[in-house]
GROMACS .gro file of C-alpha atoms in nm:
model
  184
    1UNK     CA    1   2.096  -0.448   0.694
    2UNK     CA    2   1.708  -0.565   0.593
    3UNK     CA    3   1.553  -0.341   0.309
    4UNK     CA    4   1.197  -0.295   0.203
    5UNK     CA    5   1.048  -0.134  -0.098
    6UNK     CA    6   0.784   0.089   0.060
    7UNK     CA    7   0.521   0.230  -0.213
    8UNK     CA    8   0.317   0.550  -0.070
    9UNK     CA    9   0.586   0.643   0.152
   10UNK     CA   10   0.479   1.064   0.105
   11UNK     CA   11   0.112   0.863   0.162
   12UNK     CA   12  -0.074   0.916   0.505
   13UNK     CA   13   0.035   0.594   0.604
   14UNK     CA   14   0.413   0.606   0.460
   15UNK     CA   15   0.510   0.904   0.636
   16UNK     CA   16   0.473   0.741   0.995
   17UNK     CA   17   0.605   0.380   0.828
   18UNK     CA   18   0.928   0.491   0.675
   19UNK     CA   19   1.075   0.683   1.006
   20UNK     CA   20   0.952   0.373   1.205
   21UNK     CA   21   1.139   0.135   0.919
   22UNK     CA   22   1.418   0.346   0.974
   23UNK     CA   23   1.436   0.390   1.374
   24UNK     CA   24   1.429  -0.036   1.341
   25UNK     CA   25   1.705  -0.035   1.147
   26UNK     CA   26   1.584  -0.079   0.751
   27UNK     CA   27   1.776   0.044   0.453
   28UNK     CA   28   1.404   0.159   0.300
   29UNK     CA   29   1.429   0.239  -0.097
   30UNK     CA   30   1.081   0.507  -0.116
   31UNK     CA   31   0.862   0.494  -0.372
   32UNK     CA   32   0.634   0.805  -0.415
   33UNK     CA   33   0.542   1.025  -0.710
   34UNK     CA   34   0.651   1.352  -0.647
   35UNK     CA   35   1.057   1.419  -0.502
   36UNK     CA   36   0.996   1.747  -0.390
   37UNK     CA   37   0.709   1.642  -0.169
   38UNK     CA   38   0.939   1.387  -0.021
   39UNK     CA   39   1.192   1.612   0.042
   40UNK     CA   40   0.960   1.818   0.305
   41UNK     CA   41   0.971   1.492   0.510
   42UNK     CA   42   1.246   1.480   0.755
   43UNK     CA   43   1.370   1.131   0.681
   44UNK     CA   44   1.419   1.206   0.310
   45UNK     CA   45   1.782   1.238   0.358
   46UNK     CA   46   1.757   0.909   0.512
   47UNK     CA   47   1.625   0.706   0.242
   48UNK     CA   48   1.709   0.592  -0.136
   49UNK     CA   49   1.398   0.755  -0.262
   50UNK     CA   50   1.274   0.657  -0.643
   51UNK     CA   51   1.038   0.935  -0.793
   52UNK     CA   52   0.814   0.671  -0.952
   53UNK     CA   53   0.408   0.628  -1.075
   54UNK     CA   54   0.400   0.295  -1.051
   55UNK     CA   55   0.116   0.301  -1.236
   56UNK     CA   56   0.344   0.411  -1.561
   57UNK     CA   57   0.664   0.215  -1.461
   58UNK     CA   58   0.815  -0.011  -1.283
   59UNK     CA   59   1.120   0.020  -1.012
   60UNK     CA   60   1.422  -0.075  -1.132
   61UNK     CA   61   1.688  -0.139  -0.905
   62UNK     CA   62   2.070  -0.328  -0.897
   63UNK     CA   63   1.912  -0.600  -0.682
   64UNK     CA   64   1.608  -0.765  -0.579
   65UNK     CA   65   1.729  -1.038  -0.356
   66UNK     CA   66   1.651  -1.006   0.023
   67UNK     CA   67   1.436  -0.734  -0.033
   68UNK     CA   68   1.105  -0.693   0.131
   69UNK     CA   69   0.761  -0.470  -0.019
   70UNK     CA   70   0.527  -0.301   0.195
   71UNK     CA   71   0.308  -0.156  -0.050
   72UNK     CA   72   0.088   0.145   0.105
   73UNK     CA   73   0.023   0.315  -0.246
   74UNK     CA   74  -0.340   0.307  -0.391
   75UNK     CA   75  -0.466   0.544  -0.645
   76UNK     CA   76  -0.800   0.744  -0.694
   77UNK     CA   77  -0.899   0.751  -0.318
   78UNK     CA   78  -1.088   1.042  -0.365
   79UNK     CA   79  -1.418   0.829  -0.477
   80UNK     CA   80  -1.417   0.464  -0.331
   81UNK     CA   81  -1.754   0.429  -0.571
   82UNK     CA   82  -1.549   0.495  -0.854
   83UNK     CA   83  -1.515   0.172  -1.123
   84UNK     CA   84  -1.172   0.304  -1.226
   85UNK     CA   85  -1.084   0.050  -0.874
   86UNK     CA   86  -1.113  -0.220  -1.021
   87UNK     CA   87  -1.067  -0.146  -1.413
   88UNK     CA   88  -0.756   0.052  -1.375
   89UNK     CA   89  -0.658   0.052  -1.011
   90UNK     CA   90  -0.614  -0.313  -0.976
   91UNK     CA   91  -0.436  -0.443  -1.270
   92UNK     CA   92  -0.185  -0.167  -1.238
   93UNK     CA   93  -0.097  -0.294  -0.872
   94UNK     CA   94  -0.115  -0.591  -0.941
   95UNK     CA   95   0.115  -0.588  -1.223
   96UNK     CA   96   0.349  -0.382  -1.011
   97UNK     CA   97   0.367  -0.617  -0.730
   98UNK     CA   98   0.377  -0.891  -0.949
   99UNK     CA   99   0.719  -0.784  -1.098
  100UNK     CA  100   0.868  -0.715  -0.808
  101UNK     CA  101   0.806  -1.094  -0.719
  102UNK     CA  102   0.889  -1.199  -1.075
  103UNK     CA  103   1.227  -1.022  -1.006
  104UNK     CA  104   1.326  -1.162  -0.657
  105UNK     CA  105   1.141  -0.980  -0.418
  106UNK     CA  106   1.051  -1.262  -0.159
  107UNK     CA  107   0.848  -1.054   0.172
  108UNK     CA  108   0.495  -0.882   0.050
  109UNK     CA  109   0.290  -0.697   0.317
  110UNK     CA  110   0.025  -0.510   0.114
  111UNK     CA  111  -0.251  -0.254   0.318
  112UNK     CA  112  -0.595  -0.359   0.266
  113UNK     CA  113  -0.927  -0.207   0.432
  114UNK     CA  114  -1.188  -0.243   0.685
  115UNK     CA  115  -1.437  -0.190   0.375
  116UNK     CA  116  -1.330  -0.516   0.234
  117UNK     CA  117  -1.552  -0.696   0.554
  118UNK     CA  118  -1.883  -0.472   0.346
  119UNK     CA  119  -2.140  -0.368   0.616
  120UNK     CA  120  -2.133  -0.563   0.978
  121UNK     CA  121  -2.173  -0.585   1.312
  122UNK     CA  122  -2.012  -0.733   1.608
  123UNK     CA  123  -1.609  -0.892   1.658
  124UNK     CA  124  -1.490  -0.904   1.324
  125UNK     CA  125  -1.166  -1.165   1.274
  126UNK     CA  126  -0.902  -1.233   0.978
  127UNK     CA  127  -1.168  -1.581   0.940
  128UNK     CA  128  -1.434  -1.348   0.868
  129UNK     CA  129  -1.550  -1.372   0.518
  130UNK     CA  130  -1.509  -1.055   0.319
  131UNK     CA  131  -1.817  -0.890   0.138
  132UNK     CA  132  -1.701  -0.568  -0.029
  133UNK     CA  133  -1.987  -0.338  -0.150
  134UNK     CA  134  -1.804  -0.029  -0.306
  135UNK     CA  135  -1.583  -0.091  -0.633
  136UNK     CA  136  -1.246  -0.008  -0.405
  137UNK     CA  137  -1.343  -0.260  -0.180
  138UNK     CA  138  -1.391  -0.515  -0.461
  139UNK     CA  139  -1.055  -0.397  -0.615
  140UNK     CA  140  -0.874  -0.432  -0.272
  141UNK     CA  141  -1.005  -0.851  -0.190
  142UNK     CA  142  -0.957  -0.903  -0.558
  143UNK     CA  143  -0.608  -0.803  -0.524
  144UNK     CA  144  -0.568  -1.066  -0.243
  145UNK     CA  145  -0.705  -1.307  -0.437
  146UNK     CA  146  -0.524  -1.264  -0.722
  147UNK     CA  147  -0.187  -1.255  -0.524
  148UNK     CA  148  -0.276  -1.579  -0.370
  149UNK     CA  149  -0.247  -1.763  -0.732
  150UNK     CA  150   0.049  -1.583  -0.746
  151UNK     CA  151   0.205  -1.744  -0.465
  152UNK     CA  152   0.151  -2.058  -0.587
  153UNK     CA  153   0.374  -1.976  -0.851
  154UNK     CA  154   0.643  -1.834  -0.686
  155UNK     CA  155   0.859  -1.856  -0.345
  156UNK     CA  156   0.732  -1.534  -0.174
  157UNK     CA  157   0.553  -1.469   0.169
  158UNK     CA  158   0.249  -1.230   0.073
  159UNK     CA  159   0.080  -1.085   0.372
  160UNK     CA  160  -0.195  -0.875   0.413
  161UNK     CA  161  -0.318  -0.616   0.669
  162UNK     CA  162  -0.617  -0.492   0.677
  163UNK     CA  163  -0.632  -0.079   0.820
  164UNK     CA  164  -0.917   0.043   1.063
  165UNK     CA  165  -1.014   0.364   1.056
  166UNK     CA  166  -0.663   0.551   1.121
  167UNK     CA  167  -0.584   0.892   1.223
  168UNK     CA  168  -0.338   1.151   1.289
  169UNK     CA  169  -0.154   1.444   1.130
  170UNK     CA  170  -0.143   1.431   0.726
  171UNK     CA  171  -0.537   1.261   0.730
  172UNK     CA  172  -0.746   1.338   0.435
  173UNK     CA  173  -0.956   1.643   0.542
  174UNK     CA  174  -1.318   1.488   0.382
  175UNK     CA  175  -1.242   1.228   0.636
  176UNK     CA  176  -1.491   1.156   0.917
  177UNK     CA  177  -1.242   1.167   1.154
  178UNK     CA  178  -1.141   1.425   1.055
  179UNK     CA  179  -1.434   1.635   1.005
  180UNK     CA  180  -1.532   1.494   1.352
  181UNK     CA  181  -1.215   1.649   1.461
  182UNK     CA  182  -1.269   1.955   1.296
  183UNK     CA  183  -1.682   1.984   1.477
  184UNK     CA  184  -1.481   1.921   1.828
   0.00000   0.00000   0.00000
């Protein structure tokens, strides 16, 4: 059986990833900070679930080896203008991700953002050069960056996907979608 390390699974994203993870077949090991949040989630049962800031700690587990990361989990997403992005933010995901690697973990998918392209029109591509203009932004293509030296150092497949404007149940409610929902 593949397993994968997913970080904000209780996140807006994580809560539609780990029941998809799961319907294909993945033992998923859930990272989130609160257990009894989790355990309103239907799949909880389903999981090996690791009440964990991963700002504070890292995961320990028996094994690393054949074990995949999609890390959803970002902090202070309240204010994307806010420098703690890059001053705290940052080096405490990187520093995460990079032990994970350090210890064996060889498949990296980490969310990034649409904001990371800065303001633009017209077809926008994975070629496109990125121009962040709010400190998460800068925090998010930094993070990229750095993990590319990273994986010069060590055998692991880092990929990143940028998100566009998602939806759905769970959405922050200061959200323009949402608040366009909410007008409707």
């Amino acid at each position: 059986m593949k397993s994968i390390i997913v970080t904000g699974a209780t996140g807006f994203v994580g809560r539609y990833m780990v029941p998809y993870l799961l319907k294909n077949e993945y033992h998923v090991i859930a990272v989130g900070r609160n257990k009894n949040q989790a355990k309103q989630f239907s799949w909880f049962d389903d999981v090996e679930f690791h009440e964990l800031d991963y700002h504070e700690s890292f995961l320990e587990l028996t094994s690393y080896n054949n074990i995949g990361l999609l890390h959803l989990g970002w902090d202070a997403l309240t204010d994307i203008n806010d420098s703690i992005h890059f001053e705290v933010v940052l080096p405490k995901n990187y520093n995460f991700i990079k032990d994970l690697i350090c210890k064996g973990v060889s498949n990296v998918l980490v969310t990034g953002t649409w904001m990371e392209y800065g303001i633009t029109n017209g077809e926008l591509s994975a070629s496109t050069p990125t121009n962040p203009i709010t400190p998460y932004a800068f925090a998010k293509v930094s993070l990229q960056k750095q993990l590319e030296f990273l994986r010069k150092e060590h055998t692991v497949n880092i990929k990143w996907a940028r998100l566009f404007s998602i939806y759905g149940e769970g959405q922050d409610k200061n959200g323009i979608l949402s608040q366009l929902d909410d007008a409707i």
